[in-house]
Coordinates of N, CA and C in Angstrom, one line a residue:
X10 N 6.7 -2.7 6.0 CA 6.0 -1.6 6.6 C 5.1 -0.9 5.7
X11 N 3.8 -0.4 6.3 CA 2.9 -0.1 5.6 C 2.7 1.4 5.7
X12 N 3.2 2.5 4.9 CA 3.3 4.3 5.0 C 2.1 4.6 4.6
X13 N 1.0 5.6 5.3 CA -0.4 5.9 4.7 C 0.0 7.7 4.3
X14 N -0.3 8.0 3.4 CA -0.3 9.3 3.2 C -1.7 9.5 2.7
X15 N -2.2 11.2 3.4 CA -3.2 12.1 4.1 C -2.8 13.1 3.1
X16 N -2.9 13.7 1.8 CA -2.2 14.7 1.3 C -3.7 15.5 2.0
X17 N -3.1 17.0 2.1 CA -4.4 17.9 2.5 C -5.0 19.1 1.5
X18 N -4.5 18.7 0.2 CA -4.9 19.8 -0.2 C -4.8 18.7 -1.8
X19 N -5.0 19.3 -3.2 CA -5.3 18.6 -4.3 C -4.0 18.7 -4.9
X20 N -3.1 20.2 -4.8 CA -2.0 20.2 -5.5 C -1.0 19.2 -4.5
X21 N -0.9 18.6 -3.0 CA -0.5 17.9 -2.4 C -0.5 16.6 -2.8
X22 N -2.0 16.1 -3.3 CA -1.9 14.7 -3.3 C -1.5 14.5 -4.9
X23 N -1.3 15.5 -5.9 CA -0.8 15.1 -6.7 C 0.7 15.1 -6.8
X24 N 1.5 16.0 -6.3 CA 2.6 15.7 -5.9 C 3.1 14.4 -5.1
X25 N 2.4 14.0 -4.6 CA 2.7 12.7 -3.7 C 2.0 11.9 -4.4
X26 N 1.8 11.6 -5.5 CA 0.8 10.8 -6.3 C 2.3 10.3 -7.1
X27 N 2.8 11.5 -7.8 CA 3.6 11.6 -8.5 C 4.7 10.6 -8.0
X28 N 5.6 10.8 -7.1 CA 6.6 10.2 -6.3 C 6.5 8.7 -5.3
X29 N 5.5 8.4 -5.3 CA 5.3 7.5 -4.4 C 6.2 6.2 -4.8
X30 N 6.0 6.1 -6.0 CA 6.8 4.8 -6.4 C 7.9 4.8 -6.4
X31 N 8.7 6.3 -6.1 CA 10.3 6.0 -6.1 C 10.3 6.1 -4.4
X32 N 9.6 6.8 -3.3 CA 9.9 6.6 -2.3 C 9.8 5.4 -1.6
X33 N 8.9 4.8 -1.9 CA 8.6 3.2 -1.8 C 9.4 2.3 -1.9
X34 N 10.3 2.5 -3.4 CA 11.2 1.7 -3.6 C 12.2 1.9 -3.0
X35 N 12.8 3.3 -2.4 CA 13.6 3.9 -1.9 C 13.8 3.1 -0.4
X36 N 12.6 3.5 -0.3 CA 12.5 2.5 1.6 C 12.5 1.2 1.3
X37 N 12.1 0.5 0.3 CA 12.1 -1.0 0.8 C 14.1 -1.3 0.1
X38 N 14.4 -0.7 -0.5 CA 15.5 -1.0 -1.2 C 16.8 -0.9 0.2
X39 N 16.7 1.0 1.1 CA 17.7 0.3 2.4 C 17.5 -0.1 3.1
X40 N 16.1 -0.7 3.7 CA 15.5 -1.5 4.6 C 16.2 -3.1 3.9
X41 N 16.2 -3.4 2.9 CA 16.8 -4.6 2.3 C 18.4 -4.6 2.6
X42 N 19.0 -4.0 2.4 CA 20.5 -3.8 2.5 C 20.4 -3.6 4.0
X43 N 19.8 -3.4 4.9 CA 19.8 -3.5 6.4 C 19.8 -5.1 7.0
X44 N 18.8 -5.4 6.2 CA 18.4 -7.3 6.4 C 19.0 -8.0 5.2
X45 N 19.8 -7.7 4.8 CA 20.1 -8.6 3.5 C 20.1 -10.5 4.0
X46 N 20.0 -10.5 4.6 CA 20.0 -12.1 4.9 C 18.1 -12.4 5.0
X47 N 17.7 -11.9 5.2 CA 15.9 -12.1 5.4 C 15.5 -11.7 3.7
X48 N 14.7 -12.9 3.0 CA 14.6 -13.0 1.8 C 13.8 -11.3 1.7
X49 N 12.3 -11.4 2.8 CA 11.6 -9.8 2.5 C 11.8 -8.9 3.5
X50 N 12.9 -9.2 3.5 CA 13.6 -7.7 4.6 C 13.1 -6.5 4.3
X51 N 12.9 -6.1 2.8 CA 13.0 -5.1 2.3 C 11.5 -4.7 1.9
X52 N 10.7 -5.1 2.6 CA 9.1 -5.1 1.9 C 8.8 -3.9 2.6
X53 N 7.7 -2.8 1.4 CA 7.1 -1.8 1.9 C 5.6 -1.6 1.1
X54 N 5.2 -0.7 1.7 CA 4.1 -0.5 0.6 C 3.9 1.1 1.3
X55 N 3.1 1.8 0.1 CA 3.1 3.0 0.4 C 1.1 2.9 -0.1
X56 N 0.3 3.1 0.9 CA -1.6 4.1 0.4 C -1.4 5.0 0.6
X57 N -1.6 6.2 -0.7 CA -2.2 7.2 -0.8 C -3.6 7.1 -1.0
X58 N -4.3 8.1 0.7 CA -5.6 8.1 0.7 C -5.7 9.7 0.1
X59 N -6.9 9.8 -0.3 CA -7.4 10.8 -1.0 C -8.8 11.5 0.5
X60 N -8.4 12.3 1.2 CA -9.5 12.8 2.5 C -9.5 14.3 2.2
X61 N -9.3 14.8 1.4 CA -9.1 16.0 1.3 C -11.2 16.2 1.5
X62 N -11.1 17.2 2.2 CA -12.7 18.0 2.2 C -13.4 17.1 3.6
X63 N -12.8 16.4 4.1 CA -13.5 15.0 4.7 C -13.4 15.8 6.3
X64 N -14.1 15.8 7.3 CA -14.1 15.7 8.7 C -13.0 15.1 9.4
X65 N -12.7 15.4 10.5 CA -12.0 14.4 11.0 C -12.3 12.7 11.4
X66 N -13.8 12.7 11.7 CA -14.4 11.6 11.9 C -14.2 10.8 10.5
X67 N -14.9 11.6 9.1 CA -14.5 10.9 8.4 C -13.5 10.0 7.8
X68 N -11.8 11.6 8.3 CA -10.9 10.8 7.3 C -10.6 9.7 8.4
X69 N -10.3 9.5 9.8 CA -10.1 8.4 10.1 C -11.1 7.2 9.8
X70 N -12.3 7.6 9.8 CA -12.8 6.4 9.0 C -12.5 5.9 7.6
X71 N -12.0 6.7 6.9 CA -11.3 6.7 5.4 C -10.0 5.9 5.0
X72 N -9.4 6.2 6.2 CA -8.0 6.0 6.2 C -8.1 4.4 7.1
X73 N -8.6 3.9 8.1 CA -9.4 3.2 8.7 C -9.6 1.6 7.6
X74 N -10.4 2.2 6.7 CA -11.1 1.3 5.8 C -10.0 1.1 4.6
X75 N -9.1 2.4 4.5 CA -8.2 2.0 2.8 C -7.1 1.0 3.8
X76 N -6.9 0.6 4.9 CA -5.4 -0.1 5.4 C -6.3 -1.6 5.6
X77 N -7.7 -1.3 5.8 CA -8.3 -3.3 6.0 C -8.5 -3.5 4.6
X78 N -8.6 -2.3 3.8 CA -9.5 -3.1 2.1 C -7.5 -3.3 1.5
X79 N -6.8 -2.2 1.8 CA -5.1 -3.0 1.6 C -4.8 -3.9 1.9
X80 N -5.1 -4.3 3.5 CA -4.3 -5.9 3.9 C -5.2 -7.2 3.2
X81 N -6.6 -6.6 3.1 CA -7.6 -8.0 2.8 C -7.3 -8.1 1.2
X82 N -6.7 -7.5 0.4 CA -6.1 -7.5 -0.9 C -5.0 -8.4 -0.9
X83 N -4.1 -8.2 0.0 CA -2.7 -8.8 -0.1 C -2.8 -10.3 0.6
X84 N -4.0 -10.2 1.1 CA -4.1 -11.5 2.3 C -4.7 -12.3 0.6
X85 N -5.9 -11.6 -0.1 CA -6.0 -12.4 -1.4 C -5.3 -13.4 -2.2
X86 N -4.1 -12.0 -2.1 CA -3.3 -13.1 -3.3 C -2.3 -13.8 -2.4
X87 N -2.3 -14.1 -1.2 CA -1.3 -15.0 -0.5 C -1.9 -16.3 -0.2
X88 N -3.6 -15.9 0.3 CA -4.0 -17.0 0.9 C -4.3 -17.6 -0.6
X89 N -4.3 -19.0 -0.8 CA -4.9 -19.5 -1.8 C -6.3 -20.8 -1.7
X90 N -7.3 -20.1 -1.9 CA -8.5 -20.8 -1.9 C -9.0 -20.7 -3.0
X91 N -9.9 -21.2 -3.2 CA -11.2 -21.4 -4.7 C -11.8 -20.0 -5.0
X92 N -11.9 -19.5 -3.9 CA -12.1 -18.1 -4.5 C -11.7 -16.7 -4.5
X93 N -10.2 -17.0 -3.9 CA -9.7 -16.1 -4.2 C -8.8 -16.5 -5.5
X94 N -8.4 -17.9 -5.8 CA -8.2 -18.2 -7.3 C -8.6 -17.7 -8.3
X95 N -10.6 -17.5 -8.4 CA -10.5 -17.5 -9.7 C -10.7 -16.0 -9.5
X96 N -10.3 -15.1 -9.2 CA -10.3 -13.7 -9.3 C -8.9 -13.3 -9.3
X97 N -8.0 -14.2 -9.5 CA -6.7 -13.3 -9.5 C -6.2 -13.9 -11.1
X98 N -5.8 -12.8 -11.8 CA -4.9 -13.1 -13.1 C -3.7 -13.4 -13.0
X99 N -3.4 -15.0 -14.1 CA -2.2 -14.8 -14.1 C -1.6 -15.4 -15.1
X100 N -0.5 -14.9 -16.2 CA -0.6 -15.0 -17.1 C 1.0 -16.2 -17.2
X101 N 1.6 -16.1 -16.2 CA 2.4 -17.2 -16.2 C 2.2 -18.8 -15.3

């Protein structure tokens, strides 16, 4: 599951800037113990978008664009072709 956070103010998104990585882990950790038999039972990801000042037209176009430039990221390093190869590091 993929969680987008909207913080609406600056002292907001820095608080949720702060925490995201333990909430993330948090959800994918009892989402995993829910499915323990399914290898990625437990997969989450957490975007924090930054729309603070933005329109409403904008931030949905904001928010819009950070979940296709997220999936087309992940789709990178899954699909494996010639050019998504040579852009990905990997030291093992």
């Amino acid at each position: 599951g993929l969680r987008l956070v909207t913080p609406s103010s600056p002292e907001q998104f820095s608080l949720e800037s702060a925490h995201q990585y333990d909430e993330c882990y948090g959800l994918a950790f009892a989402q995993q113990l829910k499915n323990k038999d399914i290898p990625e039972g437990g997969s989450k990801a957490v975007v924090l978008v930054d729309t603070i000042g933005l329109s409403k037209g904008g931030k949905d176009f904001v928010m819009r664009k950070s979940v296709k430039a997220f999936t087309d990221t992940i789709l990178d390093l899954v699909v494996d072709t010639e050019e998504t190869r040579k852009e990905i590091v990997d030291f093992h």
